mmCIF file of N, CA and C in Angstrom:
data_model
loop_
_atom_site.group_PDB
_atom_site.id
_atom_site.type_symbol
_atom_site.label_atom_id
_atom_site.label_comp_id
_atom_site.label_asym_id
_atom_site.label_seq_id
_atom_site.Cartn_x
_atom_site.Cartn_y
_atom_site.Cartn_z
ATOM 1 N N MET A 279 1.162 -1.288 -0.073
ATOM 2 C CA MET A 279 0.027 -0.038 -0.054
ATOM 3 C C MET A 279 0.852 1.451 0.002
ATOM 4 N N ALA A 280 0.861 2.081 -0.888
ATOM 5 C CA ALA A 280 1.367 3.415 -1.077
ATOM 6 C C ALA A 280 0.591 4.475 -0.088
ATOM 7 N N ARG A 281 1.524 5.419 0.483
ATOM 8 C CA ARG A 281 0.800 6.307 1.188
ATOM 9 C C ARG A 281 -0.439 6.896 0.540
ATOM 10 N N ALA A 282 -1.347 7.035 1.019
ATOM 11 C CA ALA A 282 -2.532 7.346 0.506
ATOM 12 C C ALA A 282 -3.260 8.637 1.156
ATOM 13 N N ILE A 283 -3.903 9.524 0.416
ATOM 14 C CA ILE A 283 -4.831 10.715 1.164
ATOM 15 C C ILE A 283 -6.234 10.205 0.874
ATOM 16 N N ASN A 284 -7.082 10.367 1.578
ATOM 17 C CA ASN A 284 -8.336 10.525 1.526
ATOM 18 C C ASN A 284 -9.168 11.808 1.624
ATOM 19 N N PRO A 285 -9.053 12.450 0.331
ATOM 20 C CA PRO A 285 -9.773 14.099 0.704
ATOM 21 C C PRO A 285 -11.081 13.852 1.051
ATOM 22 N N GLU A 286 -12.013 12.958 1.003
ATOM 23 C CA GLU A 286 -13.295 12.612 1.320
ATOM 24 C C GLU A 286 -13.502 12.872 2.991
ATOM 25 N N VAL A 287 -12.325 12.706 3.674
ATOM 26 C CA VAL A 287 -12.619 12.837 4.990
ATOM 27 C C VAL A 287 -12.239 14.444 5.658
ATOM 28 N N THR A 288 -13.599 14.935 5.788
ATOM 29 C CA THR A 288 -13.543 16.314 5.943
ATOM 30 C C THR A 288 -14.546 16.547 7.300
ATOM 31 N N PRO A 289 -14.315 17.584 7.737
ATOM 32 C CA PRO A 289 -15.171 17.876 9.081
ATOM 33 C C PRO A 289 -16.579 17.578 8.739
ATOM 34 N N GLU A 290 -17.012 18.015 7.499
ATOM 35 C CA GLU A 290 -18.518 17.599 7.524
ATOM 36 C C GLU A 290 -19.107 16.122 7.363
ATOM 37 N N ALA A 291 -17.926 15.537 6.657
ATOM 38 C CA ALA A 291 -18.341 14.046 6.691
ATOM 39 C C ALA A 291 -17.866 13.259 7.998
ATOM 40 N N ILE A 292 -17.102 13.808 8.633
ATOM 41 C CA ILE A 292 -17.024 13.280 10.213
ATOM 42 C C ILE A 292 -17.942 13.700 11.071
ATOM 43 N N ARG A 293 -18.805 14.811 10.790
ATOM 44 C CA ARG A 293 -19.905 15.251 11.611
ATOM 45 C C ARG A 293 -21.113 14.191 11.263
ATOM 46 N N GLU A 294 -21.497 13.910 9.902
ATOM 47 C CA GLU A 294 -22.442 13.078 9.742
ATOM 48 C C GLU A 294 -21.972 11.429 10.437
ATOM 49 N N ARG A 295 -20.608 11.124 10.293
ATOM 50 C CA ARG A 295 -20.226 10.058 10.589
ATOM 51 C C ARG A 295 -20.570 9.477 12.004
ATOM 52 N N ILE A 296 -20.154 10.725 12.831
ATOM 53 C CA ILE A 296 -20.131 10.360 14.653
ATOM 54 C C ILE A 296 -21.471 10.657 14.652
ATOM 55 N N ASP A 297 -22.359 10.970 14.304
ATOM 56 C CA ASP A 297 -23.684 11.620 14.737
ATOM 57 C C ASP A 297 -24.151 10.089 15.065
ATOM 58 N N GLY A 298 -24.702 9.998 16.366
ATOM 59 C CA GLY A 298 -25.228 8.783 17.115
ATOM 60 C C GLY A 298 -24.191 7.676 17.587
ATOM 61 N N SER A 299 -22.718 8.091 17.617
ATOM 62 C CA SER A 299 -21.818 7.367 17.929
ATOM 63 C C SER A 299 -21.176 7.845 19.074
ATOM 64 N N PHE A 300 -20.239 7.280 19.999
ATOM 65 C CA PHE A 300 -19.711 7.528 21.293
ATOM 66 C C PHE A 300 -19.243 9.242 21.194
ATOM 67 N N PRO A 301 -18.259 9.661 20.040
ATOM 68 C CA PRO A 301 -17.949 10.626 20.009
ATOM 69 C C PRO A 301 -19.069 11.768 19.982
ATOM 70 N N GLY A 302 -19.959 11.392 18.995
ATOM 71 C CA GLY A 302 -21.205 12.217 18.784
ATOM 72 C C GLY A 302 -21.834 12.543 19.912
ATOM 73 N N ASP A 303 -22.345 11.504 20.726
ATOM 74 C CA ASP A 303 -22.874 11.587 21.950
ATOM 75 C C ASP A 303 -22.348 12.167 23.064
ATOM 76 N N LEU A 304 -20.758 12.567 23.149
ATOM 77 C CA LEU A 304 -20.138 13.158 23.950
ATOM 78 C C LEU A 304 -20.004 14.751 23.562
ATOM 79 N N GLY A 305 -20.682 14.801 22.311
ATOM 80 C CA GLY A 305 -20.438 16.461 21.894
ATOM 81 C C GLY A 305 -19.009 16.981 21.187
ATOM 82 N N ILE A 306 -18.355 15.861 20.617
ATOM 83 C CA ILE A 306 -16.841 16.163 20.252
ATOM 84 C C ILE A 306 -17.243 16.560 19.038
ATOM 85 N N GLU A 307 -16.720 17.807 18.494
ATOM 86 C CA GLU A 307 -17.100 18.239 17.416
ATOM 87 C C GLU A 307 -15.701 18.517 16.273
ATOM 88 N N PRO A 308 -15.740 18.150 15.120
ATOM 89 C CA PRO A 308 -14.394 18.229 14.390
ATOM 90 C C PRO A 308 -14.407 19.759 13.671
ATOM 91 N N LEU A 309 -13.118 20.520 13.505
ATOM 92 C CA LEU A 309 -13.386 21.654 13.285
ATOM 93 C C LEU A 309 -12.502 21.812 11.707
ATOM 94 N N GLU A 310 -11.234 20.977 11.791
ATOM 95 C CA GLU A 310 -10.237 20.993 10.612
ATOM 96 C C GLU A 310 -9.933 19.536 10.713
ATOM 97 N N ILE A 311 -9.803 18.969 9.233
ATOM 98 C CA ILE A 311 -8.909 18.001 9.009
ATOM 99 C C ILE A 311 -7.850 18.152 7.922
ATOM 100 N N SER A 312 -6.757 17.742 8.023
ATOM 101 C CA SER A 312 -5.852 17.972 6.598
ATOM 102 C C SER A 312 -4.934 16.576 6.867
ATOM 103 N N GLU A 313 -3.956 16.672 5.917
ATOM 104 C CA GLU A 313 -2.948 15.443 6.286
ATOM 105 C C GLU A 313 -1.842 15.749 7.357
ATOM 106 N N GLN A 314 -1.599 16.966 7.480
ATOM 107 C CA GLN A 314 -0.955 17.578 8.401
ATOM 108 C C GLN A 314 -1.523 17.712 9.797
ATOM 109 N N ARG A 315 -2.746 17.561 10.080
ATOM 110 C CA ARG A 315 -3.275 18.229 11.509
ATOM 111 C C ARG A 315 -4.877 17.721 11.481
ATOM 112 N N ALA A 316 -5.158 17.504 12.566
ATOM 113 C CA ALA A 316 -6.783 17.262 12.727
ATOM 114 C C ALA A 316 -7.026 18.095 14.345
ATOM 115 N N VAL A 317 -7.973 18.957 14.140
ATOM 116 C CA VAL A 317 -8.603 20.033 15.122
ATOM 117 C C VAL A 317 -10.098 19.462 15.910
ATOM 118 N N GLY A 318 -10.091 19.274 16.990
ATOM 119 C CA GLY A 318 -11.461 19.263 17.307
ATOM 120 C C GLY A 318 -11.806 19.947 18.784
ATOM 121 N N ARG A 319 -12.985 19.891 19.003
ATOM 122 C CA ARG A 319 -13.609 20.648 20.156
ATOM 123 C C ARG A 319 -14.351 19.933 21.114
ATOM 124 N N MET A 320 -14.526 20.172 22.336
ATOM 125 C CA MET A 320 -15.562 19.584 23.252
ATOM 126 C C MET A 320 -16.050 20.872 24.193
ATOM 127 N N VAL A 321 -16.933 21.084 24.766
ATOM 128 C CA VAL A 321 -17.391 22.002 25.363
ATOM 129 C C VAL A 321 -17.981 21.309 26.778
ATOM 130 N N VAL A 322 -17.242 21.471 27.728
ATOM 131 C CA VAL A 322 -17.361 20.509 28.934
ATOM 132 C C VAL A 322 -18.705 21.154 29.645
ATOM 133 N N ASP A 323 -19.495 19.405 29.621
ATOM 134 C CA ASP A 323 -20.902 19.668 30.418
ATOM 135 C C ASP A 323 -20.824 18.400 31.245
ATOM 136 N N ARG A 324 -22.024 18.155 32.257
ATOM 137 C CA ARG A 324 -22.041 17.422 33.304
ATOM 138 C C ARG A 324 -21.707 15.966 32.635
ATOM 139 N N ARG A 325 -21.879 15.598 31.469
ATOM 140 C CA ARG A 325 -21.770 14.173 30.833
ATOM 141 C C ARG A 325 -20.285 13.812 31.062
ATOM 142 N N HIS A 326 -19.262 14.854 30.987
ATOM 143 C CA HIS A 326 -17.815 14.748 30.876
ATOM 144 C C HIS A 326 -17.285 14.879 32.259
ATOM 145 N N LEU A 327 -18.021 14.728 33.246
ATOM 146 C CA LEU A 327 -17.314 15.020 34.679
ATOM 147 C C LEU A 327 -17.255 13.712 35.523
ATOM 148 N N HIS A 328 -16.434 13.529 36.268
ATOM 149 C CA HIS A 328 -16.286 12.687 37.325
ATOM 150 C C HIS A 328 -17.050 13.167 38.503
ATOM 151 N N PRO A 329 -17.372 12.313 39.540
ATOM 152 C CA PRO A 329 -18.300 12.907 40.553
ATOM 153 C C PRO A 329 -17.524 14.033 41.589
ATOM 154 N N GLY A 330 -16.256 14.396 41.292
ATOM 155 C CA GLY A 330 -15.600 15.565 41.881
ATOM 156 C C GLY A 330 -15.615 16.862 41.198
ATOM 157 N N GLY A 331 -16.320 16.656 39.868
ATOM 158 C CA GLY A 331 -16.739 17.859 39.119
ATOM 159 C C GLY A 331 -15.938 18.385 38.069
ATOM 160 N N TYR A 332 -14.695 17.580 37.910
ATOM 161 C CA TYR A 332 -13.737 17.885 36.921
ATOM 162 C C TYR A 332 -13.834 16.889 35.702
ATOM 163 N N VAL A 333 -13.325 16.989 34.770
ATOM 164 C CA VAL A 333 -13.320 16.281 33.461
ATOM 165 C C VAL A 333 -12.810 15.117 33.923
ATOM 166 N N HIS A 334 -13.513 13.823 33.414
ATOM 167 C CA HIS A 334 -12.947 12.411 33.695
ATOM 168 C C HIS A 334 -12.191 12.076 32.692
ATOM 169 N N GLY A 335 -11.110 11.182 33.313
ATOM 170 C CA GLY A 335 -9.684 10.702 32.321
ATOM 171 C C GLY A 335 -10.459 10.142 31.070
ATOM 172 N N GLY A 336 -11.668 9.605 31.236
ATOM 173 C CA GLY A 336 -12.119 8.949 30.162
ATOM 174 C C GLY A 336 -12.846 9.821 28.941
ATOM 175 N N ALA A 337 -13.198 11.128 29.315
ATOM 176 C CA ALA A 337 -13.707 12.026 28.549
ATOM 177 C C ALA A 337 -12.532 12.629 27.795
ATOM 178 N N TRP A 338 -11.266 13.197 28.361
ATOM 179 C CA TRP A 338 -10.059 13.320 27.824
ATOM 180 C C TRP A 338 -9.523 12.489 26.808
ATOM 181 N N VAL A 339 -9.640 11.009 27.171
ATOM 182 C CA VAL A 339 -9.046 10.458 26.170
ATOM 183 C C VAL A 339 -10.078 10.275 24.617
ATOM 184 N N ALA A 340 -11.276 10.025 25.047
ATOM 185 C CA ALA A 340 -12.146 10.312 24.066
ATOM 186 C C ALA A 340 -12.148 11.244 22.831
ATOM 187 N N LEU A 341 -11.762 12.562 23.744
ATOM 188 C CA LEU A 341 -11.553 13.842 22.779
ATOM 189 C C LEU A 341 -10.364 13.555 22.051
ATOM 190 N N ALA A 342 -9.082 13.172 22.544
ATOM 191 C CA ALA A 342 -7.991 12.994 21.930
ATOM 192 C C ALA A 342 -7.892 12.163 20.928
ATOM 193 N N ASP A 343 -8.577 10.629 21.294
ATOM 194 C CA ASP A 343 -8.614 9.565 20.324
ATOM 195 C C ASP A 343 -9.330 9.816 19.219
ATOM 196 N N SER A 344 -10.403 10.405 19.253
ATOM 197 C CA SER A 344 -11.257 10.990 18.043
ATOM 198 C C SER A 344 -10.674 11.840 17.199
ATOM 199 N N VAL A 345 -9.993 12.768 17.977
ATOM 200 C CA VAL A 345 -9.371 13.780 16.713
ATOM 201 C C VAL A 345 -8.455 13.186 16.067
ATOM 202 N N ALA A 346 -7.418 12.219 16.768
ATOM 203 C CA ALA A 346 -6.434 11.290 16.003
ATOM 204 C C ALA A 346 -7.068 10.783 15.033
ATOM 205 N N ALA A 347 -8.234 10.071 15.290
ATOM 206 C CA ALA A 347 -8.695 9.132 14.505
ATOM 207 C C ALA A 347 -8.892 9.865 13.188
ATOM 208 N N TRP A 348 -9.508 11.238 13.082
ATOM 209 C CA TRP A 348 -9.971 11.593 12.159
ATOM 210 C C TRP A 348 -8.692 12.087 11.110
ATOM 211 N N GLY A 349 -7.506 12.613 11.743
ATOM 212 C CA GLY A 349 -6.221 12.387 11.021
ATOM 213 C C GLY A 349 -5.812 11.165 10.585
ATOM 214 N N THR A 350 -6.149 10.307 11.112
ATOM 215 C CA THR A 350 -5.624 8.711 10.531
ATOM 216 C C THR A 350 -6.401 8.467 9.259
ATOM 217 N N PHE A 351 -7.701 8.498 9.699
ATOM 218 C CA PHE A 351 -8.734 8.393 8.350
ATOM 219 C C PHE A 351 -8.169 9.000 7.385
ATOM 220 N N ARG A 352 -7.909 10.268 7.494
ATOM 221 C CA ARG A 352 -7.487 11.172 6.365
ATOM 222 C C ARG A 352 -6.309 10.801 5.355
ATOM 223 N N ASN A 353 -5.469 10.066 6.396
ATOM 224 C CA ASN A 353 -3.987 9.554 5.742
ATOM 225 C C ASN A 353 -4.075 7.994 5.343
ATOM 226 N N ILE A 354 -5.202 7.156 5.225
ATOM 227 C CA ILE A 354 -5.082 5.897 4.897
ATOM 228 C C ILE A 354 -6.275 5.961 3.652
ATOM 229 N N PRO A 355 -6.145 4.939 2.573
ATOM 230 C CA PRO A 355 -6.676 4.815 1.602
ATOM 231 C C PRO A 355 -8.365 4.435 1.988
ATOM 232 N N PRO A 356 -9.230 4.946 1.092
ATOM 233 C CA PRO A 356 -10.653 4.572 1.436
ATOM 234 C C PRO A 356 -10.904 3.086 1.304
ATOM 235 N N GLY A 357 -11.614 2.551 2.341
ATOM 236 C CA GLY A 357 -11.846 1.099 2.626
ATOM 237 C C GLY A 357 -11.223 0.592 3.640
ATOM 238 N N TYR A 358 -9.744 1.333 3.941
ATOM 239 C CA TYR A 358 -9.026 0.723 4.994
ATOM 240 C C TYR A 358 -9.702 1.476 6.275
ATOM 241 N N ASP A 359 -8.973 0.484 7.607
ATOM 242 C CA ASP A 359 -9.862 1.041 8.800
ATOM 243 C C ASP A 359 -8.466 0.730 9.928
ATOM 244 N N PHE A 360 -8.702 1.089 11.212
ATOM 245 C CA PHE A 360 -7.530 0.937 12.025
ATOM 246 C C PHE A 360 -8.138 0.762 13.210
ATOM 247 N N THR A 361 -7.051 0.450 14.204
ATOM 248 C CA THR A 361 -7.577 0.464 15.611
ATOM 249 C C THR A 361 -6.380 1.154 16.281
ATOM 250 N N THR A 362 -6.786 1.538 17.561
ATOM 251 C CA THR A 362 -5.819 1.939 18.462
ATOM 252 C C THR A 362 -5.190 0.859 19.471
ATOM 253 N N ILE A 363 -3.788 0.905 19.271
ATOM 254 C CA ILE A 363 -2.964 -0.525 19.940
ATOM 255 C C ILE A 363 -2.582 0.361 21.174
ATOM 256 N N GLU A 364 -1.963 1.199 21.367
ATOM 257 C CA GLU A 364 -1.451 1.807 22.408
ATOM 258 C C GLU A 364 -2.029 3.448 22.752
ATOM 259 N N LEU A 365 -1.803 3.807 23.894
ATOM 260 C CA LEU A 365 -2.350 5.089 24.049
ATOM 261 C C LEU A 365 -1.623 5.622 25.419
ATOM 262 N N LYS A 366 -1.341 7.143 25.297
ATOM 263 C CA LYS A 366 -0.981 7.462 26.864
ATOM 264 C C LYS A 366 -1.616 9.122 27.018
ATOM 265 N N LEU A 367 -2.102 9.411 28.305
ATOM 266 C CA LEU A 367 -2.264 10.633 28.484
ATOM 267 C C LEU A 367 -1.740 11.250 29.642
ATOM 268 N N ASN A 368 -1.260 12.534 29.661
ATOM 269 C CA ASN A 368 -0.920 13.232 30.671
ATOM 270 C C ASN A 368 -1.832 14.467 30.580
ATOM 271 N N VAL A 369 -2.312 14.770 31.962
ATOM 272 C CA VAL A 369 -3.199 16.030 32.186
ATOM 273 C C VAL A 369 -2.497 17.012 33.324
ATOM 274 N N PHE A 370 -2.531 18.018 32.738
ATOM 275 C CA PHE A 370 -1.336 19.213 33.547
ATOM 276 C C PHE A 370 -2.434 19.930 34.372
ATOM 277 N N ALA A 371 -3.606 20.394 33.790
ATOM 278 C CA ALA A 371 -4.544 21.231 34.513
ATOM 279 C C ALA A 371 -5.868 20.620 34.547
ATOM 280 N N ALA A 372 -6.710 20.695 35.470
ATOM 281 C CA ALA A 372 -8.043 20.295 35.368
ATOM 282 C C ALA A 372 -9.061 21.091 34.349
ATOM 283 N N ALA A 373 -10.153 20.627 34.111
ATOM 284 C CA ALA A 373 -11.180 21.395 33.388
ATOM 285 C C ALA A 373 -12.642 21.197 33.924
ATOM 286 N N GLY A 374 -13.448 22.332 33.802
ATOM 287 C CA GLY A 374 -14.734 21.917 34.384
ATOM 288 C C GLY A 374 -15.869 22.689 33.603
ATOM 289 N N PRO A 375 -16.911 22.600 33.798
ATOM 290 C CA PRO A 375 -18.610 22.817 33.123
ATOM 291 C C PRO A 375 -18.181 24.367 32.536
ATOM 292 N N GLY A 376 -18.313 24.301 31.395
ATOM 293 C CA GLY A 376 -18.606 25.579 30.655
ATOM 294 C C GLY A 376 -17.286 25.911 29.973
ATOM 295 N N GLU A 377 -15.861 24.988 29.915
ATOM 296 C CA GLU A 377 -14.897 25.322 29.594
ATOM 297 C C GLU A 377 -14.558 24.900 28.091
ATOM 298 N N GLU A 378 -13.982 25.384 27.260
ATOM 299 C CA GLU A 378 -13.764 24.748 25.911
ATOM 300 C C GLU A 378 -12.565 23.964 25.823
ATOM 301 N N LEU A 379 -12.603 22.920 25.172
ATOM 302 C CA LEU A 379 -11.259 22.191 25.219
ATOM 303 C C LEU A 379 -11.007 21.961 23.590
ATOM 304 N N ILE A 380 -9.878 22.413 23.275
ATOM 305 C CA ILE A 380 -9.611 22.218 21.783
ATOM 306 C C ILE A 380 -8.305 21.345 21.656
ATOM 307 N N ALA A 381 -8.321 20.364 20.941
ATOM 308 C CA ALA A 381 -7.483 19.126 20.672
ATOM 309 C C ALA A 381 -7.086 19.170 19.312
ATOM 310 N N THR A 382 -5.806 19.525 19.187
ATOM 311 C CA THR A 382 -4.877 19.377 17.832
ATOM 312 C C THR A 382 -3.944 18.382 17.885
ATOM 313 N N ALA A 383 -4.194 17.259 16.900
ATOM 314 C CA ALA A 383 -3.576 16.229 16.481
ATOM 315 C C ALA A 383 -2.603 16.445 15.460
ATOM 316 N N GLU A 384 -1.440 16.172 15.621
ATOM 317 C CA GLU A 384 -0.366 16.270 14.841
ATOM 318 C C GLU A 384 0.586 14.674 14.383
ATOM 319 N N PRO A 385 0.683 13.989 12.986
ATOM 320 C CA PRO A 385 1.220 12.803 12.870
ATOM 321 C C PRO A 385 2.505 13.126 13.509
ATOM 322 N N GLN A 386 3.076 11.936 13.899
ATOM 323 C CA GLN A 386 4.473 11.741 14.346
ATOM 324 C C GLN A 386 5.191 10.580 13.105
ATOM 325 N N HIS A 387 4.320 9.675 12.685
ATOM 326 C CA HIS A 387 4.715 8.676 11.978
ATOM 327 C C HIS A 387 3.355 8.172 11.083
ATOM 328 N N THR A 388 3.565 8.040 9.707
ATOM 329 C CA THR A 388 2.194 7.477 9.045
ATOM 330 C C THR A 388 3.045 6.553 8.144
ATOM 331 N N GLY A 389 2.905 5.407 8.569
ATOM 332 C CA GLY A 389 3.510 4.539 7.928
ATOM 333 C C GLY A 389 2.126 3.203 6.990
ATOM 334 N N ARG A 390 2.639 2.438 6.645
ATOM 335 C CA ARG A 390 1.893 1.462 5.823
ATOM 336 C C ARG A 390 1.343 0.412 6.860
ATOM 337 N N ARG A 391 1.661 0.396 8.156
ATOM 338 C CA ARG A 391 0.952 -0.307 8.949
ATOM 339 C C ARG A 391 0.804 0.322 10.365
ATOM 340 N N THR A 392 1.451 1.508 10.541
ATOM 341 C CA THR A 392 1.189 1.531 11.923
ATOM 342 C C THR A 392 1.248 3.706 11.701
ATOM 343 N N HIS A 393 0.476 4.195 12.599
ATOM 344 C CA HIS A 393 0.534 5.593 12.631
ATOM 345 C C HIS A 393 0.871 6.078 14.233
ATOM 346 N N VAL A 394 1.555 6.997 14.381
ATOM 347 C CA VAL A 394 1.589 7.437 15.548
ATOM 348 C C VAL A 394 1.338 8.966 15.845
ATOM 349 N N TRP A 395 0.251 9.323 16.586
ATOM 350 C CA TRP A 395 -0.381 10.862 16.875
ATOM 351 C C TRP A 395 -0.129 11.421 17.915
ATOM 352 N N GLU A 396 0.291 12.523 18.048
ATOM 353 C CA GLU A 396 0.504 13.324 19.222
ATOM 354 C C GLU A 396 -0.658 14.513 19.386
ATOM 355 N N VAL A 397 -1.387 14.510 20.395
ATOM 356 C CA VAL A 397 -2.607 15.430 20.338
ATOM 357 C C VAL A 397 -2.255 16.284 21.530
ATOM 358 N N ARG A 398 -2.440 17.900 21.345
ATOM 359 C CA ARG A 398 -2.101 18.674 22.435
ATOM 360 C C ARG A 398 -3.376 19.225 22.675
ATOM 361 N N ILE A 399 -4.071 19.248 24.050
ATOM 362 C CA ILE A 399 -5.242 20.012 24.351
ATOM 363 C C ILE A 399 -5.031 21.194 25.205
ATOM 364 N N HIS A 400 -5.648 22.152 24.387
ATOM 365 C CA HIS A 400 -5.573 23.546 25.206
ATOM 366 C C HIS A 400 -6.917 23.909 25.664
ATOM 367 N N ARG A 401 -6.923 24.779 26.645
ATOM 368 C CA ARG A 401 -7.997 25.759 27.476
ATOM 369 C C ARG A 401 -7.616 26.943 26.995
ATOM 370 N N GLY A 402 -8.116 27.592 26.205
ATOM 371 C CA GLY A 402 -7.619 28.844 25.881
ATOM 372 C C GLY A 402 -6.325 29.087 25.168
ATOM 373 N N ASP A 403 -5.293 29.705 25.842
ATOM 374 C CA ASP A 403 -3.917 29.572 25.586
ATOM 375 C C ASP A 403 -3.172 28.722 25.893
ATOM 376 N N ARG A 404 -3.653 27.966 27.170
ATOM 377 C CA ARG A 404 -2.891 26.935 28.258
ATOM 378 C C ARG A 404 -2.911 25.738 27.766
ATOM 379 N N GLN A 405 -1.813 24.842 27.254
ATOM 380 C CA GLN A 405 -2.057 23.385 27.370
ATOM 381 C C GLN A 405 -2.191 22.822 28.382
ATOM 382 N N VAL A 406 -3.334 22.065 28.690
ATOM 383 C CA VAL A 406 -3.850 21.235 29.594
ATOM 384 C C VAL A 406 -3.363 19.815 29.635
ATOM 385 N N ALA A 407 -3.355 19.357 28.585
ATOM 386 C CA ALA A 407 -3.075 17.671 28.110
ATOM 387 C C ALA A 407 -2.292 17.648 27.241
ATOM 388 N N LEU A 408 -1.519 16.307 26.992
ATOM 389 C CA LEU A 408 -0.712 15.777 26.205
ATOM 390 C C LEU A 408 -1.069 14.431 25.870
ATOM 391 N N PHE A 409 -1.406 13.792 24.789
ATOM 392 C CA PHE A 409 -1.867 12.468 24.335
ATOM 393 C C PHE A 409 -1.052 12.138 23.144
ATOM 394 N N THR A 410 -0.541 10.740 23.204
ATOM 395 C CA THR A 410 -0.018 9.963 22.232
ATOM 396 C C THR A 410 -0.933 8.741 22.003
ATOM 397 N N LEU A 411 -0.657 8.035 20.484
ATOM 398 C CA LEU A 411 -1.502 7.104 20.479
ATOM 399 C C LEU A 411 -0.935 6.386 19.213
ATOM 400 N N THR A 412 -0.949 5.176 18.921
ATOM 401 C CA THR A 412 -0.392 4.487 18.130
ATOM 402 C C THR A 412 -1.535 3.840 17.454
ATOM 403 N N GLN A 413 -1.646 3.589 16.179
ATOM 404 C CA GLN A 413 -3.053 2.954 15.458
ATOM 405 C C GLN A 413 -2.392 2.012 14.501
ATOM 406 N N MET A 414 -3.023 0.794 14.597
ATOM 407 C CA MET A 414 -2.671 -0.174 13.580
ATOM 408 C C MET A 414 -3.602 -0.157 12.220
ATOM 409 N N VAL A 415 -2.942 -0.161 11.387
ATOM 410 C CA VAL A 415 -3.729 0.108 9.958
ATOM 411 C C VAL A 415 -4.269 -1.049 9.533
ATOM 412 N N LEU A 416 -5.472 -1.405 9.218
ATOM 413 C CA LEU A 416 -6.231 -2.259 8.621
ATOM 414 C C LEU A 416 -6.648 -2.547 7.366
ATOM 415 N N ALA A 417 -5.961 -3.293 6.756
ATOM 416 C CA ALA A 417 -6.676 -3.578 4.947
ATOM 417 C C ALA A 417 -7.947 -4.112 5.285
ATOM 418 N N PRO A 418 -8.750 -3.845 4.128
ATOM 419 C CA PRO A 418 -10.072 -4.205 3.734
ATOM 420 C C PRO A 418 -9.930 -5.654 3.610
ATOM 421 N N ARG A 419 -11.156 -6.200 4.530
ATOM 422 C CA ARG A 419 -11.549 -7.724 4.324
ATOM 423 C C ARG A 419 -12.078 -8.204 3.208
#
């Protein structure tokens, strides 16, 4: 498989695709998708919080993993898929209700069999989390 770009992966297409799925139900929104980066946002509300009132670790991961996924889809051929095989999250500052989190994913490696992405999450001008993941590219069955 040669490196391929899938120009059909756009914010509009992703909005339709995630409607009624886990990221869609969490209110994760695509803002920008290109070969070099993907950007998404999540406005924190009650469904994202742990009992202490701050963003739950799973919500941080869902935001970052979703945004990186959009970048991976853009960088694999149509008909191919992938699955996350490794991930790591560091949270530097808490976030609470009403705050907007912006996640920007950039590829570190886009190979034939694996992709590695780094996602930086910001609240305003402050970086509040760093996420890295590895995706295994899956050929059509």
